[in-house]
JSON list of C-alpha atoms in Angstrom, two decimals:
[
{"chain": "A", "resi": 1, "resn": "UNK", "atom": "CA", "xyz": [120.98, -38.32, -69.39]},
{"chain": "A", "resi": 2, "resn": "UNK", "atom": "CA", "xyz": [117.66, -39.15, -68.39]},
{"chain": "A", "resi": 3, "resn": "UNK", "atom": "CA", "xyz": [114.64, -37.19, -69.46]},
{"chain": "A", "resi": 4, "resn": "UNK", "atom": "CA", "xyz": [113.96, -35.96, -65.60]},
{"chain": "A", "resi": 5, "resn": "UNK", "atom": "CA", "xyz": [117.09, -34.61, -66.32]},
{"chain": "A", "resi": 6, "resn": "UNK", "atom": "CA", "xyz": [117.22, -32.61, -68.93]},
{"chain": "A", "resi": 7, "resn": "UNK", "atom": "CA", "xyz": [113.83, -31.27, -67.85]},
{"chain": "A", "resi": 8, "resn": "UNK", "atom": "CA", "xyz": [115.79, -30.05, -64.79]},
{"chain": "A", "resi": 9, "resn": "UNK", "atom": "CA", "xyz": [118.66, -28.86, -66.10]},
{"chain": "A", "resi": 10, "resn": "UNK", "atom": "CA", "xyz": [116.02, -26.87, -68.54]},
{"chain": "A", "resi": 11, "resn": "UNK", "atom": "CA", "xyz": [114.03, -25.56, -65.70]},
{"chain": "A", "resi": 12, "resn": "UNK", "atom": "CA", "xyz": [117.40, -24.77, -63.34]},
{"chain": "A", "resi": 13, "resn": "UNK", "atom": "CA", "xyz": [118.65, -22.83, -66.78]},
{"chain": "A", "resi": 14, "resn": "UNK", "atom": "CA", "xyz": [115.20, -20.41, -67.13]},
{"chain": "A", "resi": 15, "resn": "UNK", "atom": "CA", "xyz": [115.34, -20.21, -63.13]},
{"chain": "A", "resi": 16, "resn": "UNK", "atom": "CA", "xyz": [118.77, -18.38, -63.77]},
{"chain": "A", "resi": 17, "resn": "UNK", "atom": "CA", "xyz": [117.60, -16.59, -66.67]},
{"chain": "A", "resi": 18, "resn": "UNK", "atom": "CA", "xyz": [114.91, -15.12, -64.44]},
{"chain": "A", "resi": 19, "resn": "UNK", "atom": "CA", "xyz": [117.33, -14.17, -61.38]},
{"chain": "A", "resi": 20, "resn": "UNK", "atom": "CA", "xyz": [120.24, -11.97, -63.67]},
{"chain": "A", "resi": 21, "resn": "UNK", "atom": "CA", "xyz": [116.92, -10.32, -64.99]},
{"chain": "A", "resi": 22, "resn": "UNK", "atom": "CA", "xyz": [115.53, -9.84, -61.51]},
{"chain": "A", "resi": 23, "resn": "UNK", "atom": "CA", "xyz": [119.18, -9.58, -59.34]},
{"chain": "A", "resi": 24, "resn": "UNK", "atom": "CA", "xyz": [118.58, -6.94, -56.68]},
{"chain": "A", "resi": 25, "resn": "UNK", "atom": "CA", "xyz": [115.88, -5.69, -58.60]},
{"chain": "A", "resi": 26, "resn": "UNK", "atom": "CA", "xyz": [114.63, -3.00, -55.75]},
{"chain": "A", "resi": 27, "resn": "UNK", "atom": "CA", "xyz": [110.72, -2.25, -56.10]},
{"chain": "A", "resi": 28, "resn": "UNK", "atom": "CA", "xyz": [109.72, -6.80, -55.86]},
{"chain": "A", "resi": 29, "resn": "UNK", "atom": "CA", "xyz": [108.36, -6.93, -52.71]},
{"chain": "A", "resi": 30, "resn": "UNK", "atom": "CA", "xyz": [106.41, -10.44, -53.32]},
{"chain": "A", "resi": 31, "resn": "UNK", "atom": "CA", "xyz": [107.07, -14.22, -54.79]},
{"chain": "A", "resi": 32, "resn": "UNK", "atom": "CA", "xyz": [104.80, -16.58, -55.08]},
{"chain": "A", "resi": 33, "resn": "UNK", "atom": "CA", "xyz": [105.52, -20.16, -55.92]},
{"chain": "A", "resi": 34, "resn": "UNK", "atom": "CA", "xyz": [102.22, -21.39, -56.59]},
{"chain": "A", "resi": 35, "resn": "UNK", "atom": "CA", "xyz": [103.13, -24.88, -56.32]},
{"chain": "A", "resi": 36, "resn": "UNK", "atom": "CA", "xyz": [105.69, -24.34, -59.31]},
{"chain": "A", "resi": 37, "resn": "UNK", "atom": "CA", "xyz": [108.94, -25.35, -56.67]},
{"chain": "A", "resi": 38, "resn": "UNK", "atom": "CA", "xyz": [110.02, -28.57, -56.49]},
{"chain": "A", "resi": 39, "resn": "UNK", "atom": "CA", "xyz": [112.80, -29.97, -53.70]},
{"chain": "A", "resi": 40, "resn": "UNK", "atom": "CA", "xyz": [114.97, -30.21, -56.74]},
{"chain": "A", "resi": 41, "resn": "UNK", "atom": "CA", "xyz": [114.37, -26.52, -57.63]},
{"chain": "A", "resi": 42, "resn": "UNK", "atom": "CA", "xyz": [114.13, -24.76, -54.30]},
{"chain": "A", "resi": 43, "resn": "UNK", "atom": "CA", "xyz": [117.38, -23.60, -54.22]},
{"chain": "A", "resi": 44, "resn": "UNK", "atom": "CA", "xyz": [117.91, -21.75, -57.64]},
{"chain": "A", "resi": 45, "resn": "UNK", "atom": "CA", "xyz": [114.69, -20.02, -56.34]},
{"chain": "A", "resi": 46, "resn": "UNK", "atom": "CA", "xyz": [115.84, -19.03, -53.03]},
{"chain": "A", "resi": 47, "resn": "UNK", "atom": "CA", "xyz": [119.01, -18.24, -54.51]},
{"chain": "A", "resi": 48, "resn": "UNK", "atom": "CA", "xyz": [117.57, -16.04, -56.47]},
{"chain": "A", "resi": 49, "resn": "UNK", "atom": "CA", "xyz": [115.29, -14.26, -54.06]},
{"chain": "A", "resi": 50, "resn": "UNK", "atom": "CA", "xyz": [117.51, -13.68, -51.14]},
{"chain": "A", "resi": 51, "resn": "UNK", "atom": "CA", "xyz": [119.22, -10.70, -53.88]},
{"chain": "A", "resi": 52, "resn": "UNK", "atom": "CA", "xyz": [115.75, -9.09, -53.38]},
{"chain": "A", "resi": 53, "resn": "UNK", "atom": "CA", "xyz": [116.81, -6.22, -51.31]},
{"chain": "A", "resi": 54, "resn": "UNK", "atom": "CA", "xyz": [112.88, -5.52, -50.68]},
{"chain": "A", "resi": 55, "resn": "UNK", "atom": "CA", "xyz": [111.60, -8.75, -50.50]},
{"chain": "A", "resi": 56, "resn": "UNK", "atom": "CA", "xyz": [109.04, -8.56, -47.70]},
{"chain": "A", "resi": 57, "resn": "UNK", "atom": "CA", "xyz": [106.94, -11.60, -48.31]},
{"chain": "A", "resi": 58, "resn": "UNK", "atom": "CA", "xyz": [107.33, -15.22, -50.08]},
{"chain": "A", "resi": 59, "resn": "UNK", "atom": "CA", "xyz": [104.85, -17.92, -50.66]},
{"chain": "A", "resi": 60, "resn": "UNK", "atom": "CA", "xyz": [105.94, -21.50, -50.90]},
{"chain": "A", "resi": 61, "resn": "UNK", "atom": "CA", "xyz": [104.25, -24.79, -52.51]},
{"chain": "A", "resi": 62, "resn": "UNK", "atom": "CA", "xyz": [105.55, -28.19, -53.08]},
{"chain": "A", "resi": 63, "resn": "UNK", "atom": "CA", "xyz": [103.56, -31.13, -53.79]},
{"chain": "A", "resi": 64, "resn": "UNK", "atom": "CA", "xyz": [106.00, -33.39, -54.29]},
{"chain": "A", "resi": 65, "resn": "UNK", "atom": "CA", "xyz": [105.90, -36.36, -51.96]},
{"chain": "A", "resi": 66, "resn": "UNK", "atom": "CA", "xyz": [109.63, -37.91, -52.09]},
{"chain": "A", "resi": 67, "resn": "UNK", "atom": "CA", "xyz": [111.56, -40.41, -50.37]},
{"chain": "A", "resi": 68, "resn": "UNK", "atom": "CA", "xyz": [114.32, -39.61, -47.74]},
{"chain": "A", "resi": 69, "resn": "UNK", "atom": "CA", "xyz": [116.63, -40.90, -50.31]},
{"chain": "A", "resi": 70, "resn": "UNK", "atom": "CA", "xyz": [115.82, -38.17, -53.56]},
{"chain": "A", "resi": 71, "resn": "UNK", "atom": "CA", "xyz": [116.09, -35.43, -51.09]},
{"chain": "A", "resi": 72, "resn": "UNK", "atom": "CA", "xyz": [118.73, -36.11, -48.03]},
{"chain": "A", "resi": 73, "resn": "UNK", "atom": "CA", "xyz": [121.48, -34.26, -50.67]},
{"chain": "A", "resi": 74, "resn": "UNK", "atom": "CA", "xyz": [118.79, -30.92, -50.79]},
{"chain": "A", "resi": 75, "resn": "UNK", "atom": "CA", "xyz": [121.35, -27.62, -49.74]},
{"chain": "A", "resi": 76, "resn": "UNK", "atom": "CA", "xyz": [118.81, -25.93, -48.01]},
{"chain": "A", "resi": 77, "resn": "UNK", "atom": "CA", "xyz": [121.59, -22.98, -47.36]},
{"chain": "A", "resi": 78, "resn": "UNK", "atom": "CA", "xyz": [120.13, -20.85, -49.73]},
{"chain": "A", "resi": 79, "resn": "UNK", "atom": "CA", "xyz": [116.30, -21.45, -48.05]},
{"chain": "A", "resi": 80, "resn": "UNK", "atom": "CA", "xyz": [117.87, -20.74, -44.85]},
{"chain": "A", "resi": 81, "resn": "UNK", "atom": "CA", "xyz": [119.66, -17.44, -46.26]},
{"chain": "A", "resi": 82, "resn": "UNK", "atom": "CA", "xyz": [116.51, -16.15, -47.69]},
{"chain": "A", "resi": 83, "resn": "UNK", "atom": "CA", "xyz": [114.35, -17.02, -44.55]},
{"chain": "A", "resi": 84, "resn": "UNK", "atom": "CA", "xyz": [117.18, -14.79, -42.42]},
{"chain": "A", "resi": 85, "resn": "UNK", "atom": "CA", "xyz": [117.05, -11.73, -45.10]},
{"chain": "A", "resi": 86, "resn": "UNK", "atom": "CA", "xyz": [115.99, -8.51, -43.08]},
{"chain": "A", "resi": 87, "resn": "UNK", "atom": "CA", "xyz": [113.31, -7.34, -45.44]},
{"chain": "A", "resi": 88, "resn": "UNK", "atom": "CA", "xyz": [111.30, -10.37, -45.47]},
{"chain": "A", "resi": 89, "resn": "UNK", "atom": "CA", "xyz": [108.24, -10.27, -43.19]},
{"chain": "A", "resi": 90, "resn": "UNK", "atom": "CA", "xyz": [105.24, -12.64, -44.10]},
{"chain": "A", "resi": 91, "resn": "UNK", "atom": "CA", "xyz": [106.20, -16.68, -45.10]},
{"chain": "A", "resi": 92, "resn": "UNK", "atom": "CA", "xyz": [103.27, -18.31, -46.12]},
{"chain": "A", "resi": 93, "resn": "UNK", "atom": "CA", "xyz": [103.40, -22.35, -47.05]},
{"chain": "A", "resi": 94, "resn": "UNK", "atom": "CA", "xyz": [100.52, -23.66, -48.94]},
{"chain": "A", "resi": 95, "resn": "UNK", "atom": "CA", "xyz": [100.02, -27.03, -49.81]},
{"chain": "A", "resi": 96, "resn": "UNK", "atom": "CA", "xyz": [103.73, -27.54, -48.84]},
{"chain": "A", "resi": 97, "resn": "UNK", "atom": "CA", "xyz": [105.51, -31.14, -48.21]},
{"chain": "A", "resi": 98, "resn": "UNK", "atom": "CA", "xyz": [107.55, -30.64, -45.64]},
{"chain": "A", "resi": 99, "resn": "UNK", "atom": "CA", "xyz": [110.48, -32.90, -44.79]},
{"chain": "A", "resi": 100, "resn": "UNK", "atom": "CA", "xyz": [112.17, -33.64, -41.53]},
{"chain": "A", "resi": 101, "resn": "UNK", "atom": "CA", "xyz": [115.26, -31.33, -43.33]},
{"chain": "A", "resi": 102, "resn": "UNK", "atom": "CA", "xyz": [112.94, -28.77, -44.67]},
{"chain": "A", "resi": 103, "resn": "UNK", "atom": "CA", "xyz": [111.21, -28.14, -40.85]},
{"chain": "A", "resi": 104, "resn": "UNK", "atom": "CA", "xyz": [115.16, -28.11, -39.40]},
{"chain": "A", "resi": 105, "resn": "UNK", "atom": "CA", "xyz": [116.27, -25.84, -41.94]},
{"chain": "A", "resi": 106, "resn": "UNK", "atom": "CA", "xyz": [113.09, -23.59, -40.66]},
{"chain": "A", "resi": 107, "resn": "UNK", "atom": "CA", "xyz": [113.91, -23.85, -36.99]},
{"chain": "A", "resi": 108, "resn": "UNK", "atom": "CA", "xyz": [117.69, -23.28, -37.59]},
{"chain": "A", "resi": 109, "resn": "UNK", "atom": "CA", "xyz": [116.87, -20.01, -39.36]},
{"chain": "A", "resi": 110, "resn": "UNK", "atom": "CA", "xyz": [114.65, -18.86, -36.50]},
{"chain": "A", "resi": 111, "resn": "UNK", "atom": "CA", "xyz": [116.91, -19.59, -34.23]},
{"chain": "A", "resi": 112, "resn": "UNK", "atom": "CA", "xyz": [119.78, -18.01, -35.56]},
{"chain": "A", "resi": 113, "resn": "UNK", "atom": "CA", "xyz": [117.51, -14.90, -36.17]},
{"chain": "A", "resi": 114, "resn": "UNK", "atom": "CA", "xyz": [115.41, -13.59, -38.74]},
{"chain": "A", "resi": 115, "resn": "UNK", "atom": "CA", "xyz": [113.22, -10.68, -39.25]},
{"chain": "A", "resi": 116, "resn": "UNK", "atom": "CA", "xyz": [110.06, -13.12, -39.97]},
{"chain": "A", "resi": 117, "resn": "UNK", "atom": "CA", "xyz": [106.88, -11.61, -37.75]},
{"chain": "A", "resi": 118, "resn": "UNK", "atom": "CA", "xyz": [103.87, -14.28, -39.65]},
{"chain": "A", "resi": 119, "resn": "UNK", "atom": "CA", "xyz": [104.21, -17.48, -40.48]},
{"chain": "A", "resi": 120, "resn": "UNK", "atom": "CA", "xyz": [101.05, -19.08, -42.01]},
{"chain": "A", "resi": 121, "resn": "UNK", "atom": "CA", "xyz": [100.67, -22.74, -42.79]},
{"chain": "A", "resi": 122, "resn": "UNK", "atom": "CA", "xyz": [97.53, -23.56, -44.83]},
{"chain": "A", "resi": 123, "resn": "UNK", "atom": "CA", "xyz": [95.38, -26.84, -43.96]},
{"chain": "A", "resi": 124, "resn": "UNK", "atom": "CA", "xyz": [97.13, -29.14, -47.02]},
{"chain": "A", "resi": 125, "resn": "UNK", "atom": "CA", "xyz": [100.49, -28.90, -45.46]},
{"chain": "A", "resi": 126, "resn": "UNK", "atom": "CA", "xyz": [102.30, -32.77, -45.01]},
{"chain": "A", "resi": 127, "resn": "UNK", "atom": "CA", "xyz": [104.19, -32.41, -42.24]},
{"chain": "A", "resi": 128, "resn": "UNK", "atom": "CA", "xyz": [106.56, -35.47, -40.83]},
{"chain": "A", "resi": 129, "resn": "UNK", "atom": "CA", "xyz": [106.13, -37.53, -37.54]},
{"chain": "A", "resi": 130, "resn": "UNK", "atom": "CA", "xyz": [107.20, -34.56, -34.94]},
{"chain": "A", "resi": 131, "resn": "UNK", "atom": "CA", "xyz": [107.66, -31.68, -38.17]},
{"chain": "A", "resi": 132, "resn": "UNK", "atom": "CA", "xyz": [105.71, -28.93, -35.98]},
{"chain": "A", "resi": 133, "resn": "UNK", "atom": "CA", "xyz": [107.01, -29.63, -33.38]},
{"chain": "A", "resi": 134, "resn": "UNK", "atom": "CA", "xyz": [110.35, -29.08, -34.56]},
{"chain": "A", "resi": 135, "resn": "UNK", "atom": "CA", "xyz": [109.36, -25.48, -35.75]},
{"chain": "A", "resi": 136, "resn": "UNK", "atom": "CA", "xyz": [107.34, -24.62, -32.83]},
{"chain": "A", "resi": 137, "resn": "UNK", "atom": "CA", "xyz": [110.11, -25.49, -30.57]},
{"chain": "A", "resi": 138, "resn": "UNK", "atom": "CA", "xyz": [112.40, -22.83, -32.82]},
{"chain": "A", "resi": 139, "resn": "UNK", "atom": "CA", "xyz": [109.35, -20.32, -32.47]},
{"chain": "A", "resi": 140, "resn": "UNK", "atom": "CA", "xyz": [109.85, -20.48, -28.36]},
{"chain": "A", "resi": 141, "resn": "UNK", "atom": "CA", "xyz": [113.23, -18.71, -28.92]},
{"chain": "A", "resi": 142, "resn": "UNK", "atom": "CA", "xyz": [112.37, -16.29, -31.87]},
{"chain": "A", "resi": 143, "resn": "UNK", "atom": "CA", "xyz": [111.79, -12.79, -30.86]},
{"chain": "A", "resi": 144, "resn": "UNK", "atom": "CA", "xyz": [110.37, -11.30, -34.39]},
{"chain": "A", "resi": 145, "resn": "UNK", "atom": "CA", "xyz": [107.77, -13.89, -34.75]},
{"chain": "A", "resi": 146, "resn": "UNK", "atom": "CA", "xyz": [104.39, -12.21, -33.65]},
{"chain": "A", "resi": 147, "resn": "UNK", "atom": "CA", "xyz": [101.55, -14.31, -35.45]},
{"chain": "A", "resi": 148, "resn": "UNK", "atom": "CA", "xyz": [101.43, -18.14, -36.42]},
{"chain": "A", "resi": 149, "resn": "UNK", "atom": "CA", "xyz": [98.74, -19.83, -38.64]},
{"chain": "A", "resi": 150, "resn": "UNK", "atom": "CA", "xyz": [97.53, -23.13, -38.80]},
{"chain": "A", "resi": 151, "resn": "UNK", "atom": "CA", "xyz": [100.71, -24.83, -37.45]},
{"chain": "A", "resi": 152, "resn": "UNK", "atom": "CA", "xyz": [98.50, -26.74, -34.74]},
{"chain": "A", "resi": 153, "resn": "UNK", "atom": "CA", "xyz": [98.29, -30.14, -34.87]}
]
């Protein structure tokens, strides 16, 4: 076992420390990643969250430049669960990588409905050849999406 990971398996561990202490927990409203998420980590979290039976709005941060090849086995299931909860209002990504996967996953959960009304995409977002325009196409068919930031070119 490399040291990656153990320091993963370590990380994944305390992630599911934190959602039995947390499960359904009803007065959490807010998460905020903070740039602590990793591609490797993103699903314990969202996991976690989509429990949250309150859960009106999530901020998301990942830094981590990676190749198509680390990522292309990423179950983005539980990001897409979470982004289709009914509570959850406001999804803010700041400083976010995306991925080609990661802005599909996005459009396929707007598309098969979600409660989402703001989206906000700060200015150090890496988006992929054609990312935003695989989300904005998704927002042309969403009905709960009111207000978009910063996903302009």
């Amino acid at each position: 076992m490399s040291e990656h990971d153990y320091v993963h398996d370590e990380e994944i561990e305390e992630i599911q420390g934190l959602a039995r202490a947390i499960h359904g927990h009803p007065m959490i409203s807010e998460f905020s990643s903070d740039n602590g998420l990793t591609f490797a980590n993103l699903g314990p979290w969202c996991s976690a969250l989509v429990t949250l039976p309150s859960l009106e709005r999530v901020k998301f941060g990942i830094q981590e430049p990676e190749t198509e090849d680390r990522h292309a086995l990423l179950n983005l299931e539980p990001f897409k669960e979470l982004l289709r909860t009914p509570a959850l209002r406001v999804v803010q990504f700041d400083d976010f990588y995306f991925t080609n996967e990661v802005c599909y996953a996005i459009a396929n959960a707007l598309e098969e409905g979600s409660s989402i009304t703001d989206m906000i995409f700060d200015d150090k977002c890496v988006f992929p050849d054609g990312g935003r325009a695989i989300i904005a196409n998704a927002l042309k068919t969403n009905a709960s999406v009111i207000k978009v930031t910063g996903l302009d070119p």
